[in-house]
Amino acid sequence: MANTFYIVRHGQTNWNILGKTQGHGNSDLTEKGVEQANELAISLANNHKIDYIFSSDLGRAVQTANILGEGIGIKVCETPALREMGFGKWEGLLIDEIKVNYADIYNTWRNEPHLVEIPEGETLHIIKDRVDNFINELNSKYDNKHILLVTHSVTVRVMLLSFLNSGMENIYRIKQDNTALNIVEYRDYGPVIIKMNDTTHIKNNEKINNSALE
């Protein structure tokens, strides 16, 4: 069980720019998002040997993963295990709209995110169980492989917190920019985070800080 995981958030989307909440709902990559993915593909091809690519089955992640797969020369395998947290009634809403219409729930999301229950949405613990099971499946199936996972902001943070045996209440203590690269090595004593939120592959980086997680 000595796999190395390269965990990537999808490229910039139209909803990212607008500040709309993205969960299971989808928004296509912007021109900038495509550029970010292409730049990451070049960096991965030049610096890392990737054996497999798995992607969330949501459109923005698949679009990103396909660009990476074409650049590396590896076929993408889609899976719902890497989906973003479902935000239910919050899907497609601006943060200001959520603050007005779901004030109490939003307050919990900001201060006790591990306790939040968004109407028709998922909890952080559901995401944790989902990704933990998926990582365990990959580790039982592969050994000493380099595996690229293309997923989403909340999902990446949950994965990293889980690797650290840290509680979901710390979700805001980790930042994930579009196409950020995280590298995690599994060793005899467990996972080791080698790199986190690396965006050095992006030539003209633009930070977006209007999401519910910033």
PDB file of C-alpha atoms in Angstrom:
ATOM      1  CA  MET A   1       0.000   0.000   0.000  1.00  0.00           C
ATOM      2  CA  ALA A   2       2.613   2.521  -1.099  1.00  0.00           C
ATOM      3  CA  ASN A   3       0.551   4.502  -3.588  1.00  0.00           C
ATOM      4  CA  THR A   4       1.079   8.188  -4.278  1.00  0.00           C
ATOM      5  CA  PHE A   5      -2.002  10.317  -4.893  1.00  0.00           C
ATOM      6  CA  TYR A   6      -2.027  13.528  -6.912  1.00  0.00           C
ATOM      7  CA  ILE A   7      -5.231  15.277  -5.891  1.00  0.00           C
ATOM      8  CA  VAL A   8      -6.468  18.172  -8.021  1.00  0.00           C
ATOM      9  CA  ARG A   9      -9.368  20.589  -7.860  1.00  0.00           C
ATOM     10  CA  HIS A  10     -11.104  21.328 -11.175  1.00  0.00           C
ATOM     11  CA  GLY A  11     -10.347  24.472 -13.196  1.00  0.00           C
ATOM     12  CA  GLN A  12     -12.098  27.812 -12.832  1.00  0.00           C
ATOM     13  CA  THR A  13     -15.787  27.763 -13.784  1.00  0.00           C
ATOM     14  CA  ASN A  14     -18.377  30.363 -14.693  1.00  0.00           C
ATOM     15  CA  TRP A  15     -20.096  29.873 -11.338  1.00  0.00           C
ATOM     16  CA  ASN A  16     -16.756  30.341  -9.547  1.00  0.00           C
ATOM     17  CA  ILE A  17     -16.503  33.808 -11.063  1.00  0.00           C
ATOM     18  CA  LEU A  18     -20.115  34.665 -10.218  1.00  0.00           C
ATOM     19  CA  GLY A  19     -19.749  33.354  -6.663  1.00  0.00           C
ATOM     20  CA  LYS A  20     -22.561  30.832  -7.063  1.00  0.00           C
ATOM     21  CA  THR A  21     -22.588  27.734  -4.890  1.00  0.00           C
ATOM     22  CA  GLN A  22     -21.560  24.615  -6.806  1.00  0.00           C
ATOM     23  CA  GLY A  23     -22.284  21.178  -5.488  1.00  0.00           C
ATOM     24  CA  HIS A  24     -23.801  18.510  -7.682  1.00  0.00           C
ATOM     25  CA  GLY A  25     -24.997  21.285  -9.995  1.00  0.00           C
ATOM     26  CA  ASN A  26     -22.557  22.087 -12.758  1.00  0.00           C
ATOM     27  CA  SER A  27     -20.954  25.001 -14.534  1.00  0.00           C
ATOM     28  CA  ASP A  28     -18.524  24.731 -17.436  1.00  0.00           C
ATOM     29  CA  LEU A  29     -14.898  25.781 -17.251  1.00  0.00           C
ATOM     30  CA  THR A  30     -14.084  29.325 -18.244  1.00  0.00           C
ATOM     31  CA  GLU A  31     -11.401  30.066 -20.819  1.00  0.00           C
ATOM     32  CA  LYS A  32      -9.124  30.657 -17.834  1.00  0.00           C
ATOM     33  CA  GLY A  33     -10.120  27.300 -16.356  1.00  0.00           C
ATOM     34  CA  VAL A  34      -9.162  25.505 -19.567  1.00  0.00           C
ATOM     35  CA  GLU A  35      -5.855  27.372 -19.546  1.00  0.00           C
ATOM     36  CA  GLN A  36      -5.199  26.339 -15.936  1.00  0.00           C
ATOM     37  CA  ALA A  37      -5.869  22.695 -16.776  1.00  0.00           C
ATOM     38  CA  ASN A  38      -3.572  22.816 -19.802  1.00  0.00           C
ATOM     39  CA  GLU A  39      -0.798  24.353 -17.716  1.00  0.00           C
ATOM     40  CA  LEU A  40      -1.210  21.663 -15.061  1.00  0.00           C
ATOM     41  CA  ALA A  41      -1.153  18.956 -17.752  1.00  0.00           C
ATOM     42  CA  ILE A  42       2.219  20.221 -18.977  1.00  0.00           C
ATOM     43  CA  SER A  43       3.595  20.337 -15.439  1.00  0.00           C
ATOM     44  CA  LEU A  44       2.389  16.819 -14.606  1.00  0.00           C
ATOM     45  CA  ALA A  45       3.762  15.396 -17.858  1.00  0.00           C
ATOM     46  CA  ASN A  46       7.151  16.978 -17.220  1.00  0.00           C
ATOM     47  CA  ASN A  47       7.475  16.261 -13.515  1.00  0.00           C
ATOM     48  CA  HIS A  48       5.453  13.203 -12.520  1.00  0.00           C
ATOM     49  CA  LYS A  49       4.738   9.705 -13.761  1.00  0.00           C
ATOM     50  CA  ILE A  50       1.003   9.138 -13.552  1.00  0.00           C
ATOM     51  CA  ASP A  51      -0.381   5.595 -13.876  1.00  0.00           C
ATOM     52  CA  TYR A  52      -4.127   6.183 -13.500  1.00  0.00           C
ATOM     53  CA  ILE A  53      -6.589   9.087 -13.573  1.00  0.00           C
ATOM     54  CA  PHE A  54      -9.889   9.029 -11.682  1.00  0.00           C
ATOM     55  CA  SER A  55     -12.321  11.925 -11.850  1.00  0.00           C
ATOM     56  CA  SER A  56     -15.553  13.020 -10.262  1.00  0.00           C
ATOM     57  CA  ASP A  57     -18.366  12.390 -12.734  1.00  0.00           C
ATOM     58  CA  LEU A  58     -19.535  16.020 -12.509  1.00  0.00           C
ATOM     59  CA  GLY A  59     -18.967  17.986 -15.710  1.00  0.00           C
ATOM     60  CA  ARG A  60     -16.412  20.559 -14.543  1.00  0.00           C
ATOM     61  CA  ALA A  61     -14.186  17.851 -13.081  1.00  0.00           C
ATOM     62  CA  VAL A  62     -14.554  15.611 -16.136  1.00  0.00           C
ATOM     63  CA  GLN A  63     -13.688  18.540 -18.402  1.00  0.00           C
ATOM     64  CA  THR A  64     -10.562  19.227 -16.343  1.00  0.00           C
ATOM     65  CA  ALA A  65      -9.606  15.540 -16.126  1.00  0.00           C
ATOM     66  CA  ASN A  66      -9.945  15.023 -19.875  1.00  0.00           C
ATOM     67  CA  ILE A  67      -7.555  17.902 -20.540  1.00  0.00           C
ATOM     68  CA  LEU A  68      -5.081  16.369 -18.093  1.00  0.00           C
ATOM     69  CA  GLY A  69      -5.591  12.900 -19.545  1.00  0.00           C
ATOM     70  CA  GLU A  70      -4.938  14.105 -23.079  1.00  0.00           C
ATOM     71  CA  GLY A  71      -1.782  15.871 -21.930  1.00  0.00           C
ATOM     72  CA  ILE A  72      -0.482  12.844 -20.064  1.00  0.00           C
ATOM     73  CA  GLY A  73      -1.795  10.211 -22.454  1.00  0.00           C
ATOM     74  CA  ILE A  74      -4.000   8.335 -19.986  1.00  0.00           C
ATOM     75  CA  LYS A  75      -7.722   7.545 -20.174  1.00  0.00           C
ATOM     76  CA  VAL A  76      -9.937   9.028 -17.465  1.00  0.00           C
ATOM     77  CA  CYS A  77     -12.144   6.852 -15.271  1.00  0.00           C
ATOM     78  CA  GLU A  78     -15.201   8.713 -13.918  1.00  0.00           C
ATOM     79  CA  THR A  79     -16.650   7.963 -10.482  1.00  0.00           C
ATOM     80  CA  PRO A  80     -19.340   9.482  -8.221  1.00  0.00           C
ATOM     81  CA  ALA A  81     -17.034   8.766  -5.266  1.00  0.00           C
ATOM     82  CA  LEU A  82     -15.128  11.987  -6.026  1.00  0.00           C
ATOM     83  CA  ARG A  83     -18.192  14.220  -6.370  1.00  0.00           C
ATOM     84  CA  GLU A  84     -18.455  17.554  -4.622  1.00  0.00           C
ATOM     85  CA  MET A  85     -20.575  17.875  -1.501  1.00  0.00           C
ATOM     86  CA  GLY A  86     -24.227  18.171  -2.473  1.00  0.00           C
ATOM     87  CA  PHE A  87     -25.450  21.606  -1.362  1.00  0.00           C
ATOM     88  CA  GLY A  88     -29.145  20.868  -1.864  1.00  0.00           C
ATOM     89  CA  LYS A  89     -31.270  24.030  -1.743  1.00  0.00           C
ATOM     90  CA  TRP A  90     -28.100  26.162  -1.846  1.00  0.00           C
ATOM     91  CA  GLU A  91     -27.122  24.978  -5.318  1.00  0.00           C
ATOM     92  CA  GLY A  92     -26.709  27.896  -7.720  1.00  0.00           C
ATOM     93  CA  LEU A  93     -27.287  30.544  -5.039  1.00  0.00           C
ATOM     94  CA  LEU A  94     -25.017  33.492  -4.326  1.00  0.00           C
ATOM     95  CA  ILE A  95     -23.594  33.731  -0.806  1.00  0.00           C
ATOM     96  CA  ASP A  96     -25.591  36.892  -0.136  1.00  0.00           C
ATOM     97  CA  GLU A  97     -28.777  35.009  -1.055  1.00  0.00           C
ATOM     98  CA  ILE A  98     -27.876  32.179   1.307  1.00  0.00           C
ATOM     99  CA  LYS A  99     -27.151  34.624   4.122  1.00  0.00           C
ATOM    100  CA  VAL A 100     -30.631  36.142   3.744  1.00  0.00           C
ATOM    101  CA  ASN A 101     -32.706  33.013   3.125  1.00  0.00           C
ATOM    102  CA  TYR A 102     -30.826  30.518   5.313  1.00  0.00           C
ATOM    103  CA  ALA A 103     -29.248  32.757   7.960  1.00  0.00           C
ATOM    104  CA  ASP A 104     -29.190  30.256  10.849  1.00  0.00           C
ATOM    105  CA  ILE A 105     -27.932  27.364   8.735  1.00  0.00           C
ATOM    106  CA  TYR A 106     -25.299  29.581   7.108  1.00  0.00           C
ATOM    107  CA  ASN A 107     -24.123  30.664  10.552  1.00  0.00           C
ATOM    108  CA  THR A 108     -23.638  26.999  11.461  1.00  0.00           C
ATOM    109  CA  TRP A 109     -21.817  26.392   8.157  1.00  0.00           C
ATOM    110  CA  ARG A 110     -19.391  29.201   8.931  1.00  0.00           C
ATOM    111  CA  ASN A 111     -18.828  28.419  12.608  1.00  0.00           C
ATOM    112  CA  GLU A 112     -19.565  24.699  13.067  1.00  0.00           C
ATOM    113  CA  PRO A 113     -19.390  23.256   9.542  1.00  0.00           C
ATOM    114  CA  HIS A 114     -19.188  19.687  10.827  1.00  0.00           C
ATOM    115  CA  LEU A 115     -22.699  20.100  12.280  1.00  0.00           C
ATOM    116  CA  VAL A 116     -24.425  21.744   9.317  1.00  0.00           C
ATOM    117  CA  GLU A 117     -27.450  20.144   7.682  1.00  0.00           C
ATOM    118  CA  ILE A 118     -28.326  21.991   4.495  1.00  0.00           C
ATOM    119  CA  PRO A 119     -31.861  21.283   3.217  1.00  0.00           C
ATOM    120  CA  GLU A 120     -31.696  18.395   0.710  1.00  0.00           C
ATOM    121  CA  GLY A 121     -27.887  18.541   0.898  1.00  0.00           C
ATOM    122  CA  GLU A 122     -25.114  16.321   2.188  1.00  0.00           C
ATOM    123  CA  THR A 123     -23.011  16.629   5.338  1.00  0.00           C
ATOM    124  CA  LEU A 124     -19.228  16.748   5.560  1.00  0.00           C
ATOM    125  CA  HIS A 125     -19.278  13.342   7.239  1.00  0.00           C
ATOM    126  CA  ILE A 126     -21.065  11.819   4.243  1.00  0.00           C
ATOM    127  CA  ILE A 127     -18.283  13.152   2.031  1.00  0.00           C
ATOM    128  CA  LYS A 128     -15.625  11.825   4.420  1.00  0.00           C
ATOM    129  CA  ASP A 129     -17.109   8.323   4.425  1.00  0.00           C
ATOM    130  CA  ARG A 130     -17.362   8.376   0.645  1.00  0.00           C
ATOM    131  CA  VAL A 131     -13.773   9.429  -0.040  1.00  0.00           C
ATOM    132  CA  ASP A 132     -12.309   7.281   2.751  1.00  0.00           C
ATOM    133  CA  ASN A 133     -13.947   4.220   1.222  1.00  0.00           C
ATOM    134  CA  PHE A 134     -12.697   5.149  -2.232  1.00  0.00           C
ATOM    135  CA  ILE A 135      -9.101   5.654  -1.090  1.00  0.00           C
ATOM    136  CA  ASN A 136      -9.238   2.320   0.752  1.00  0.00           C
ATOM    137  CA  GLU A 137     -10.508   0.639  -2.420  1.00  0.00           C
ATOM    138  CA  LEU A 138      -7.666   2.086  -4.479  1.00  0.00           C
ATOM    139  CA  ASN A 139      -5.083   1.090  -1.881  1.00  0.00           C
ATOM    140  CA  SER A 140      -6.423  -2.459  -1.797  1.00  0.00           C
ATOM    141  CA  LYS A 141      -6.390  -2.693  -5.599  1.00  0.00           C
ATOM    142  CA  TYR A 142      -3.080  -0.963  -6.438  1.00  0.00           C
ATOM    143  CA  ASP A 143       0.380  -0.892  -4.939  1.00  0.00           C
ATOM    144  CA  ASN A 144       3.226   1.518  -5.622  1.00  0.00           C
ATOM    145  CA  LYS A 145       1.201   3.385  -8.267  1.00  0.00           C
ATOM    146  CA  HIS A 146       0.878   7.101  -9.009  1.00  0.00           C
ATOM    147  CA  ILE A 147      -2.810   7.961  -9.083  1.00  0.00           C
ATOM    148  CA  LEU A 148      -4.315  11.287 -10.151  1.00  0.00           C
ATOM    149  CA  LEU A 149      -7.672  12.232  -8.607  1.00  0.00           C
ATOM    150  CA  VAL A 150      -9.630  15.160 -10.073  1.00  0.00           C
ATOM    151  CA  THR A 151     -12.293  16.458  -7.737  1.00  0.00           C
ATOM    152  CA  HIS A 152     -13.694  19.552  -5.993  1.00  0.00           C
ATOM    153  CA  SER A 153     -12.932  22.140  -3.329  1.00  0.00           C
ATOM    154  CA  VAL A 154     -14.827  20.688  -0.357  1.00  0.00           C
ATOM    155  CA  THR A 155     -13.984  17.120  -1.313  1.00  0.00           C
ATOM    156  CA  VAL A 156     -10.254  17.844  -1.489  1.00  0.00           C
ATOM    157  CA  ARG A 157     -10.305  19.541   1.909  1.00  0.00           C
ATOM    158  CA  VAL A 158     -12.209  16.668   3.467  1.00  0.00           C
ATOM    159  CA  MET A 159      -9.688  14.198   2.034  1.00  0.00           C
ATOM    160  CA  LEU A 160      -6.730  16.149   3.396  1.00  0.00           C
ATOM    161  CA  LEU A 161      -8.315  16.502   6.845  1.00  0.00           C
ATOM    162  CA  SER A 162      -9.022  12.775   6.854  1.00  0.00           C
ATOM    163  CA  PHE A 163      -5.394  11.997   5.943  1.00  0.00           C
ATOM    164  CA  LEU A 164      -4.352  14.123   8.934  1.00  0.00           C
ATOM    165  CA  ASN A 165      -6.915  12.492  11.248  1.00  0.00           C
ATOM    166  CA  SER A 166      -8.297  15.990  11.772  1.00  0.00           C
ATOM    167  CA  GLY A 167     -11.939  16.839  12.453  1.00  0.00           C
ATOM    168  CA  MET A 168     -14.253  18.229   9.802  1.00  0.00           C
ATOM    169  CA  GLU A 169     -14.645  21.388  11.890  1.00  0.00           C
ATOM    170  CA  ASN A 170     -11.266  22.414  10.447  1.00  0.00           C
ATOM    171  CA  ILE A 171     -12.509  22.609   6.846  1.00  0.00           C
ATOM    172  CA  TYR A 172     -11.732  26.348   6.660  1.00  0.00           C
ATOM    173  CA  ARG A 173      -8.115  25.820   7.710  1.00  0.00           C
ATOM    174  CA  ILE A 174      -7.279  24.391   4.278  1.00  0.00           C
ATOM    175  CA  LYS A 175      -7.366  26.437   1.085  1.00  0.00           C
ATOM    176  CA  GLN A 176      -7.842  24.983  -2.395  1.00  0.00           C
ATOM    177  CA  ASP A 177      -7.524  27.109  -5.516  1.00  0.00           C
ATOM    178  CA  ASN A 178      -8.598  26.039  -9.004  1.00  0.00           C
ATOM    179  CA  THR A 179      -6.353  23.254 -10.390  1.00  0.00           C
ATOM    180  CA  ALA A 180      -4.324  23.271  -7.152  1.00  0.00           C
ATOM    181  CA  LEU A 181      -2.128  20.180  -6.848  1.00  0.00           C
ATOM    182  CA  ASN A 182      -1.860  18.179  -3.625  1.00  0.00           C
ATOM    183  CA  ILE A 183       0.470  15.194  -3.314  1.00  0.00           C
ATOM    184  CA  VAL A 184      -0.032  12.482  -0.696  1.00  0.00           C
ATOM    185  CA  GLU A 185       2.248   9.471  -0.233  1.00  0.00           C
ATOM    186  CA  TYR A 186       1.050   6.369   1.576  1.00  0.00           C
ATOM    187  CA  ARG A 187       3.734   4.842   3.754  1.00  0.00           C
ATOM    188  CA  ASP A 188       3.845   1.978   6.251  1.00  0.00           C
ATOM    189  CA  TYR A 189       2.658   4.279   9.034  1.00  0.00           C
ATOM    190  CA  GLY A 190      -0.014   6.045   6.977  1.00  0.00           C
ATOM    191  CA  PRO A 191      -0.511   8.947   4.556  1.00  0.00           C
ATOM    192  CA  VAL A 192       1.984  11.817   4.374  1.00  0.00           C
ATOM    193  CA  ILE A 193       1.052  15.116   2.724  1.00  0.00           C
ATOM    194  CA  ILE A 194       3.994  16.133   0.551  1.00  0.00           C
ATOM    195  CA  LYS A 195       2.452  19.123  -1.197  1.00  0.00           C
ATOM    196  CA  MET A 196      -0.702  21.188  -0.655  1.00  0.00           C
ATOM    197  CA  ASN A 197      -2.541  23.792  -2.776  1.00  0.00           C
ATOM    198  CA  ASP A 198       0.342  24.126  -5.237  1.00  0.00           C
ATOM    199  CA  THR A 199      -0.561  26.455  -8.127  1.00  0.00           C
ATOM    200  CA  THR A 200       2.960  27.198  -9.375  1.00  0.00           C
ATOM    201  CA  HIS A 201       2.018  25.743 -12.774  1.00  0.00           C
ATOM    202  CA  ILE A 202      -0.348  28.671 -13.423  1.00  0.00           C
ATOM    203  CA  LYS A 203       1.437  31.462 -15.253  1.00  0.00           C
ATOM    204  CA  ASN A 204      -1.072  34.229 -14.536  1.00  0.00           C
ATOM    205  CA  ASN A 205      -2.765  33.205 -11.326  1.00  0.00           C
ATOM    206  CA  GLU A 206      -6.077  34.771 -10.343  1.00  0.00           C
ATOM    207  CA  LYS A 207      -7.435  34.185  -6.853  1.00  0.00           C
ATOM    208  CA  ILE A 208     -11.203  34.017  -6.405  1.00  0.00           C
ATOM    209  CA  ASN A 209     -12.404  34.572  -2.844  1.00  0.00           C
ATOM    210  CA  ASN A 210     -16.177  34.861  -3.180  1.00  0.00           C
ATOM    211  CA  SER A 211     -17.185  31.300  -2.338  1.00  0.00           C
ATOM    212  CA  ALA A 212     -18.842  29.951   0.789  1.00  0.00           C
ATOM    213  CA  LEU A 213     -15.532  28.457   1.864  1.00  0.00           C
ATOM    214  CA  GLU A 214     -13.365  31.592   1.888  1.00  0.00           C
TER     215      GLU A 214
END
